[in-house]
PDB file of C-alpha atoms in Angstrom:
ATOM      1  CA  MET A   1      89.757  52.961  77.960  1.00 49.00           C
ATOM      2  CA  ARG A   2      88.406  55.790  79.959  1.00 47.00           C
ATOM      3  CA  THR A   3      86.256  58.303  78.266  1.00 51.00           C
ATOM      4  CA  LEU A   4      86.000  61.967  79.079  1.00 44.00           C
ATOM      5  CA  LEU A   5      82.744  61.165  80.574  1.00 42.00           C
ATOM      6  CA  ASP A   6      84.357  58.730  82.932  1.00 46.00           C
ATOM      7  CA  LYS A   7      86.853  61.457  83.770  1.00 45.00           C
ATOM      8  CA  ASP A   8      84.315  64.042  84.559  1.00 44.00           C
ATOM      9  CA  MET A   9      82.189  61.732  86.915  1.00 40.00           C
ATOM     10  CA  THR A  10      85.605  61.036  88.541  1.00 43.00           C
ATOM     11  CA  MET A  11      86.377  64.678  89.224  1.00 41.00           C
ATOM     12  CA  VAL A  12      82.690  64.853  90.788  1.00 42.00           C
ATOM     13  CA  GLN A  13      83.202  62.257  92.977  1.00 44.00           C
ATOM     14  CA  TYR A  14      86.538  63.587  94.092  1.00 44.00           C
ATOM     15  CA  LYS A  15      84.890  66.903  94.946  1.00 47.00           C
ATOM     16  CA  ASP A  16      82.306  65.456  96.965  1.00 47.00           C
ATOM     17  CA  VAL A  17      84.736  63.154  98.930  1.00 53.00           C
ATOM     18  CA  PHE A  18      87.289  66.501  99.461  1.00 58.00           C
ATOM     19  CA  LYS A  19      84.632  68.986  99.739  1.00 67.00           C
ATOM     20  CA  ILE A  20      86.100  72.211 101.267  1.00 75.00           C
ATOM     21  CA  LYS A  21      83.975  75.200 102.499  1.00 85.00           C
ATOM     22  CA  HIS A  22      85.015  78.511 104.139  1.00 80.00           C
ATOM     23  CA  ASN A  23      84.245  79.267 107.768  1.00 84.00           C
ATOM     24  CA  SER A  24      82.164  82.234 109.167  1.00 84.00           C
ATOM     25  CA  VAL A  25      85.102  84.288 110.714  1.00 91.00           C
ATOM     26  CA  LEU A  26      85.195  87.711 109.013  1.00 93.00           C
ATOM     27  CA  PRO A  27      88.956  88.757 107.636  1.00 95.00           C
ATOM     28  CA  SER A  28      90.479  91.516 110.157  1.00 96.00           C
ATOM     29  CA  LYS A  29      94.146  92.876 110.672  1.00 96.00           C
ATOM     30  CA  GLY A  30      95.990  90.271 112.502  1.00 97.00           C
ATOM     31  CA  LYS A  31      93.908  87.603 111.525  1.00 97.00           C
ATOM     32  CA  LEU A  32      95.382  84.506 109.311  1.00 98.00           C
ATOM     33  CA  LEU A  33      94.166  83.364 105.776  1.00 98.00           C
ATOM     34  CA  ILE A  34      94.882  79.793 105.486  1.00 97.00           C
ATOM     35  CA  SER A  35      94.825  78.532 101.773  1.00 97.00           C
ATOM     36  CA  GLU A  36      92.407  75.781 100.649  1.00 95.00           C
ATOM     37  CA  PRO A  37      94.245  72.455 100.293  1.00 94.00           C
ATOM     38  CA  PHE A  38      93.680  71.929  96.258  1.00 93.00           C
ATOM     39  CA  LEU A  39      95.050  75.535  95.627  1.00 92.00           C
ATOM     40  CA  GLN A  40      97.461  75.447  92.756  1.00 90.00           C
ATOM     41  CA  ASP A  41      98.873  79.275  92.572  1.00 91.00           C
ATOM     42  CA  ALA A  42     102.424  79.112  93.098  1.00 87.00           C
ATOM     43  CA  TYR A  43     102.490  81.811  95.597  1.00 90.00           C
ATOM     44  CA  PHE A  44     100.059  80.679  97.629  1.00 96.00           C
ATOM     45  CA  GLN A  45      99.732  76.779  97.397  1.00 96.00           C
ATOM     46  CA  ARG A  46      99.458  75.747 101.121  1.00 97.00           C
ATOM     47  CA  SER A  47     100.193  79.143 102.392  1.00 97.00           C
ATOM     48  CA  VAL A  48      99.413  80.841 105.839  1.00 98.00           C
ATOM     49  CA  VAL A  49      99.213  84.584 104.965  1.00 98.00           C
ATOM     50  CA  LEU A  50      99.020  87.359 108.074  1.00 98.00           C
ATOM     51  CA  LEU A  51      96.787  90.450 107.391  1.00 98.00           C
ATOM     52  CA  VAL A  52      98.814  93.506 108.381  1.00 97.00           C
ATOM     53  CA  GLU A  53      95.779  95.543 106.678  1.00 96.00           C
ATOM     54  CA  HIS A  54      92.224  95.230 106.128  1.00 95.00           C
ATOM     55  CA  GLY A  55      89.463  97.669 105.046  1.00 93.00           C
ATOM     56  CA  GLU A  56      86.986  98.918 102.791  1.00 89.00           C
ATOM     57  CA  ARG A  57      90.016  99.874 100.119  1.00 92.00           C
ATOM     58  CA  GLY A  58      91.633  96.731 100.142  1.00 95.00           C
ATOM     59  CA  SER A  59      93.825  94.155 102.081  1.00 97.00           C
ATOM     60  CA  MET A  60      97.780  93.553 102.619  1.00 98.00           C
ATOM     61  CA  GLY A  61      99.176  90.446 103.878  1.00 98.00           C
ATOM     62  CA  LEU A  62     102.403  88.672 104.254  1.00 98.00           C
ATOM     63  CA  VAL A  63     102.831  84.695 103.348  1.00 98.00           C
ATOM     64  CA  LEU A  64     104.463  83.550 106.481  1.00 98.00           C
ATOM     65  CA  ASN A  65     105.776  80.272 105.493  1.00 97.00           C
ATOM     66  CA  LYS A  66     107.405  80.316 102.069  1.00 96.00           C
ATOM     67  CA  ARG A  67     111.121  80.582 102.864  1.00 94.00           C
ATOM     68  CA  ILE A  68     113.359  81.721  99.955  1.00 93.00           C
ATOM     69  CA  GLY A  69     116.872  80.504  99.262  1.00 86.00           C
ATOM     70  CA  PHE A  70     119.065  83.279 100.857  1.00 84.00           C
ATOM     71  CA  LEU A  71     119.689  84.975 104.155  1.00 85.00           C
ATOM     72  CA  LEU A  72     119.645  88.610 105.437  1.00 83.00           C
ATOM     73  CA  ASN A  73     123.169  88.170 106.712  1.00 79.00           C
ATOM     74  CA  ASP A  74     124.348  87.982 103.002  1.00 78.00           C
ATOM     75  CA  PHE A  75     122.838  91.683 102.379  1.00 77.00           C
ATOM     76  CA  PHE A  76     124.484  93.572 105.531  1.00 75.00           C
ATOM     77  CA  GLU A  77     127.798  94.344 106.938  1.00 68.00           C
ATOM     78  CA  GLY A  78     128.375  92.867 110.326  1.00 65.00           C
ATOM     79  CA  PHE A  79     125.761  89.962 109.826  1.00 65.00           C
ATOM     80  CA  GLY A  80     128.598  87.443 108.949  1.00 59.00           C
ATOM     81  CA  VAL A  81     128.773  85.912 112.510  1.00 64.00           C
ATOM     82  CA  MET A  82     125.321  86.242 113.581  1.00 70.00           C
ATOM     83  CA  PRO A  83     122.924  83.758 113.729  1.00 73.00           C
ATOM     84  CA  ARG A  84     121.167  82.822 110.346  1.00 79.00           C
ATOM     85  CA  LEU A  85     118.322  84.970 109.575  1.00 86.00           C
ATOM     86  CA  PRO A  86     116.139  83.351 106.721  1.00 91.00           C
ATOM     87  CA  VAL A  87     114.002  85.851 104.411  1.00 94.00           C
ATOM     88  CA  PHE A  88     110.467  84.647 103.236  1.00 96.00           C
ATOM     89  CA  LEU A  89     108.560  85.285 100.212  1.00 96.00           C
ATOM     90  CA  GLY A  90     105.906  87.730 101.463  1.00 97.00           C
ATOM     91  CA  GLY A  91     103.707  87.856  98.257  1.00 96.00           C
ATOM     92  CA  PRO A  92     103.924  88.980  94.620  1.00 95.00           C
ATOM     93  CA  VAL A  93     103.580  92.909  94.999  1.00 97.00           C
ATOM     94  CA  ALA A  94     106.754  94.882  95.283  1.00 95.00           C
ATOM     95  CA  SER A  95     108.712  92.001  95.644  1.00 90.00           C
ATOM     96  CA  GLU A  96     112.377  93.865  95.600  1.00 90.00           C
ATOM     97  CA  ARG A  97     111.416  95.451  98.787  1.00 94.00           C
ATOM     98  CA  LEU A  98     112.168  93.915 102.318  1.00 94.00           C
ATOM     99  CA  PHE A  99     109.428  93.888 105.138  1.00 96.00           C
ATOM    100  CA  PHE A 100     109.483  92.552 108.358  1.00 97.00           C
ATOM    101  CA  ILE A 101     107.297  91.762 111.394  1.00 97.00           C
ATOM    102  CA  HIS A 102     108.708  91.536 115.051  1.00 96.00           C
ATOM    103  CA  THR A 103     107.730  91.423 118.948  1.00 96.00           C
ATOM    104  CA  LEU A 104     110.234  94.236 119.637  1.00 94.00           C
ATOM    105  CA  GLY A 105     107.321  96.897 120.258  1.00 92.00           C
ATOM    106  CA  ASN A 106     108.603 100.346 120.895  1.00 87.00           C
ATOM    107  CA  SER A 107     111.965  99.525 120.625  1.00 89.00           C
ATOM    108  CA  ILE A 108     111.976  99.844 116.470  1.00 94.00           C
ATOM    109  CA  PRO A 109     110.302 103.319 116.156  1.00 96.00           C
ATOM    110  CA  GLY A 110     107.485 103.650 113.466  1.00 96.00           C
ATOM    111  CA  SER A 111     106.250 100.209 114.212  1.00 96.00           C
ATOM    112  CA  THR A 112     102.818  99.386 113.663  1.00 96.00           C
ATOM    113  CA  LEU A 113     100.627  97.417 116.001  1.00 96.00           C
ATOM    114  CA  ILE A 114      99.012  94.268 114.238  1.00 96.00           C
ATOM    115  CA  ASP A 115      97.877  92.202 117.160  1.00 94.00           C
ATOM    116  CA  GLY A 116      98.897  91.388 120.684  1.00 92.00           C
ATOM    117  CA  ASP A 117     102.802  91.564 120.819  1.00 94.00           C
ATOM    118  CA  ILE A 118     102.838  91.624 116.636  1.00 96.00           C
ATOM    119  CA  TYR A 119     104.416  94.593 115.054  1.00 97.00           C
ATOM    120  CA  PHE A 120     104.840  95.397 111.393  1.00 97.00           C
ATOM    121  CA  ASP A 121     107.890  97.188 109.959  1.00 96.00           C
ATOM    122  CA  GLY A 122     109.560 100.412 111.615  1.00 96.00           C
ATOM    123  CA  ASP A 123     112.706 102.144 111.304  1.00 96.00           C
ATOM    124  CA  PHE A 124     115.028  99.391 109.574  1.00 92.00           C
ATOM    125  CA  GLU A 125     118.358 101.119 110.467  1.00 91.00           C
ATOM    126  CA  CYS A 126     117.363 100.838 114.115  1.00 92.00           C
ATOM    127  CA  LEU A 127     116.544  97.338 113.374  1.00 90.00           C
ATOM    128  CA  LEU A 128     119.896  96.799 111.949  1.00 87.00           C
ATOM    129  CA  SER A 129     121.349  98.336 115.145  1.00 86.00           C
ATOM    130  CA  TYR A 130     119.230  96.149 117.424  1.00 85.00           C
ATOM    131  CA  LEU A 131     120.495  93.128 115.425  1.00 83.00           C
ATOM    132  CA  ARG A 132     124.135  94.147 115.457  1.00 81.00           C
ATOM    133  CA  SER A 133     124.024  94.655 119.081  1.00 81.00           C
ATOM    134  CA  GLY A 134     124.077  90.762 119.711  1.00 76.00           C
ATOM    135  CA  VAL A 135     120.859  90.380 121.317  1.00 78.00           C
ATOM    136  CA  PRO A 136     118.956  87.056 120.895  1.00 77.00           C
ATOM    137  CA  LEU A 137     116.576  87.608 118.300  1.00 80.00           C
ATOM    138  CA  ASP A 138     115.412  83.695 117.551  1.00 80.00           C
ATOM    139  CA  GLY A 139     111.407  84.153 117.188  1.00 87.00           C
ATOM    140  CA  LYS A 140     111.340  87.830 117.424  1.00 92.00           C
ATOM    141  CA  VAL A 141     111.926  89.208 114.025  1.00 94.00           C
ATOM    142  CA  LYS A 142     111.056  87.578 110.590  1.00 96.00           C
ATOM    143  CA  PHE A 143     111.854  89.240 107.200  1.00 95.00           C
ATOM    144  CA  PHE A 144     109.733  88.776 103.769  1.00 96.00           C
ATOM    145  CA  LEU A 145     110.422  90.149 100.265  1.00 95.00           C
ATOM    146  CA  GLY A 146     107.376  91.562  98.800  1.00 97.00           C
ATOM    147  CA  TYR A 147     103.846  91.452 100.293  1.00 98.00           C
ATOM    148  CA  SER A 148     100.364  89.979  99.313  1.00 98.00           C
ATOM    149  CA  GLY A 149      97.571  92.378  98.227  1.00 97.00           C
ATOM    150  CA  TRP A 150      94.041  92.457  97.216  1.00 97.00           C
ATOM    151  CA  THR A 151      91.803  95.280  95.884  1.00 96.00           C
ATOM    152  CA  GLU A 152      88.259  96.522  97.330  1.00 93.00           C
ATOM    153  CA  ASN A 153      86.211  93.436  97.686  1.00 92.00           C
ATOM    154  CA  GLN A 154      88.813  91.091  95.995  1.00 96.00           C
ATOM    155  CA  LEU A 155      89.734  89.145  99.121  1.00 96.00           C
ATOM    156  CA  LYS A 156      85.918  88.591 100.064  1.00 94.00           C
ATOM    157  CA  THR A 157      85.278  87.322  96.685  1.00 95.00           C
ATOM    158  CA  GLU A 158      88.268  84.843  97.255  1.00 95.00           C
ATOM    159  CA  ILE A 159      87.003  83.702 100.366  1.00 95.00           C
ATOM    160  CA  GLU A 160      83.257  83.100  99.289  1.00 94.00           C
ATOM    161  CA  SER A 161      84.718  80.891  96.560  1.00 94.00           C
ATOM    162  CA  ASN A 162      86.359  78.898  99.230  1.00 94.00           C
ATOM    163  CA  SER A 163      89.881  79.839  98.452  1.00 95.00           C
ATOM    164  CA  TRP A 164      90.550  80.677 101.917  1.00 96.00           C
ATOM    165  CA  LEU A 165      89.975  79.617 105.598  1.00 96.00           C
ATOM    166  CA  VAL A 166      90.092  82.815 107.992  1.00 97.00           C
ATOM    167  CA  SER A 167      91.607  82.042 111.403  1.00 96.00           C
ATOM    168  CA  ARG A 168      92.010  83.894 115.065  1.00 93.00           C
ATOM    169  CA  GLN A 169      94.643  81.568 115.938  1.00 91.00           C
ATOM    170  CA  ASN A 170      98.032  83.786 114.919  1.00 90.00           C
ATOM    171  CA  LYS A 171     100.530  81.880 117.283  1.00 89.00           C
ATOM    172  CA  ASN A 172     103.883  80.723 116.489  1.00 92.00           C
ATOM    173  CA  ILE A 173     103.940  82.864 113.220  1.00 96.00           C
ATOM    174  CA  LEU A 174     107.300  84.022 113.715  1.00 95.00           C
ATOM    175  CA  ARG A 175     109.223  80.545 113.967  1.00 92.00           C
ATOM    176  CA  GLY A 176     106.629  78.430 111.433  1.00 91.00           C
ATOM    177  CA  GLU A 177     107.684  77.722 108.138  1.00 94.00           C
ATOM    178  CA  GLY A 178     106.799  75.365 105.367  1.00 95.00           C
ATOM    179  CA  GLU A 179     103.660  72.999 104.827  1.00 96.00           C
ATOM    180  CA  SER A 180     103.969  71.658 108.203  1.00 96.00           C
ATOM    181  CA  PHE A 181     103.093  75.432 109.421  1.00 97.00           C
ATOM    182  CA  TRP A 182     100.060  75.346 107.229  1.00 97.00           C
ATOM    183  CA  LYS A 183      99.220  72.133 108.466  1.00 97.00           C
ATOM    184  CA  TYR A 184      99.511  73.604 112.095  1.00 97.00           C
ATOM    185  CA  ALA A 185      97.527  76.404 111.459  1.00 97.00           C
ATOM    186  CA  VAL A 186      94.740  74.340 109.988  1.00 96.00           C
ATOM    187  CA  GLN A 187      94.718  72.007 112.913  1.00 96.00           C
ATOM    188  CA  MET A 188      94.449  75.336 115.005  1.00 95.00           C
ATOM    189  CA  VAL A 189      91.285  76.139 113.581  1.00 94.00           C
ATOM    190  CA  GLY A 190      90.066  72.599 114.218  1.00 91.00           C
ATOM    191  CA  GLY A 191      86.607  71.043 113.728  1.00 91.00           C
ATOM    192  CA  ARG A 192      85.992  69.599 110.486  1.00 90.00           C
ATOM    193  CA  TYR A 193      88.803  71.307 108.861  1.00 93.00           C
ATOM    194  CA  LYS A 194      91.332  69.071 110.798  1.00 91.00           C
ATOM    195  CA  ASN A 195      90.745  66.667 107.788  1.00 92.00           C
ATOM    196  CA  TRP A 196      92.126  69.069 105.476  1.00 93.00           C
ATOM    197  CA  VAL A 197      95.868  68.137 106.257  1.00 93.00           C
ATOM    198  CA  ASN A 198      95.173  64.708 105.002  1.00 92.00           C
ATOM    199  CA  TYR A 199      94.050  65.924 101.532  1.00 90.00           C
ATOM    200  CA  PRO A 200      96.478  65.345  98.529  1.00 87.00           C
ATOM    201  CA  LYS A 201      97.386  68.600  96.979  1.00 82.00           C
ATOM    202  CA  ASP A 202      95.876  67.469  93.937  1.00 72.00           C
ATOM    203  CA  PRO A 203      93.065  65.007  94.337  1.00 66.00           C
ATOM    204  CA  ARG A 204      93.472  63.608  90.692  1.00 64.00           C
ATOM    205  CA  LEU A 205      96.700  62.271  91.853  1.00 59.00           C
ATOM    206  CA  ASN A 206      95.347  60.514  94.733  1.00 54.00           C
TER     207      ASN A 206
END
């Protein structure tokens, strides 16, 4: 029969085997936050977050890979025969509001440049008209309900406690989804972090 001491020693051994540590890359707009492999939070487990704002007053991001169970097509007229447009769970804040990122640039007035060719939000009615025009948009736009937010110094504290790995590699964010995209993002960072993809979600079950 295992004692509490045995269980505590086992957990220490697991922590040594699956030791994690954040890197030295600082967060900023356009970078990705990759959750550590054992994070159990309902919103952020095996998540990849795009930072759309980051400053002294706090940070805002969108979880890129948590697809939810309905389509944008279901809520707007004229979308029934168009390609399926999935919606992702951007985070726990303002979960009733729709946000989007895209590569349409100045074609969508009011858009905010995030990094490279990635833009955030803009005139939604203009985007709907663009969608209804029939122009292929695969890999050009991604929709989210809600966003992820951090108050002043909160994200810094979470990174220092090894909850997040910061990545400069923000490729394929408009196409990636699910845990496979989390693994892809980890592998893009490379180095010692490549082993993260082999870690169980809960080391106690290994």
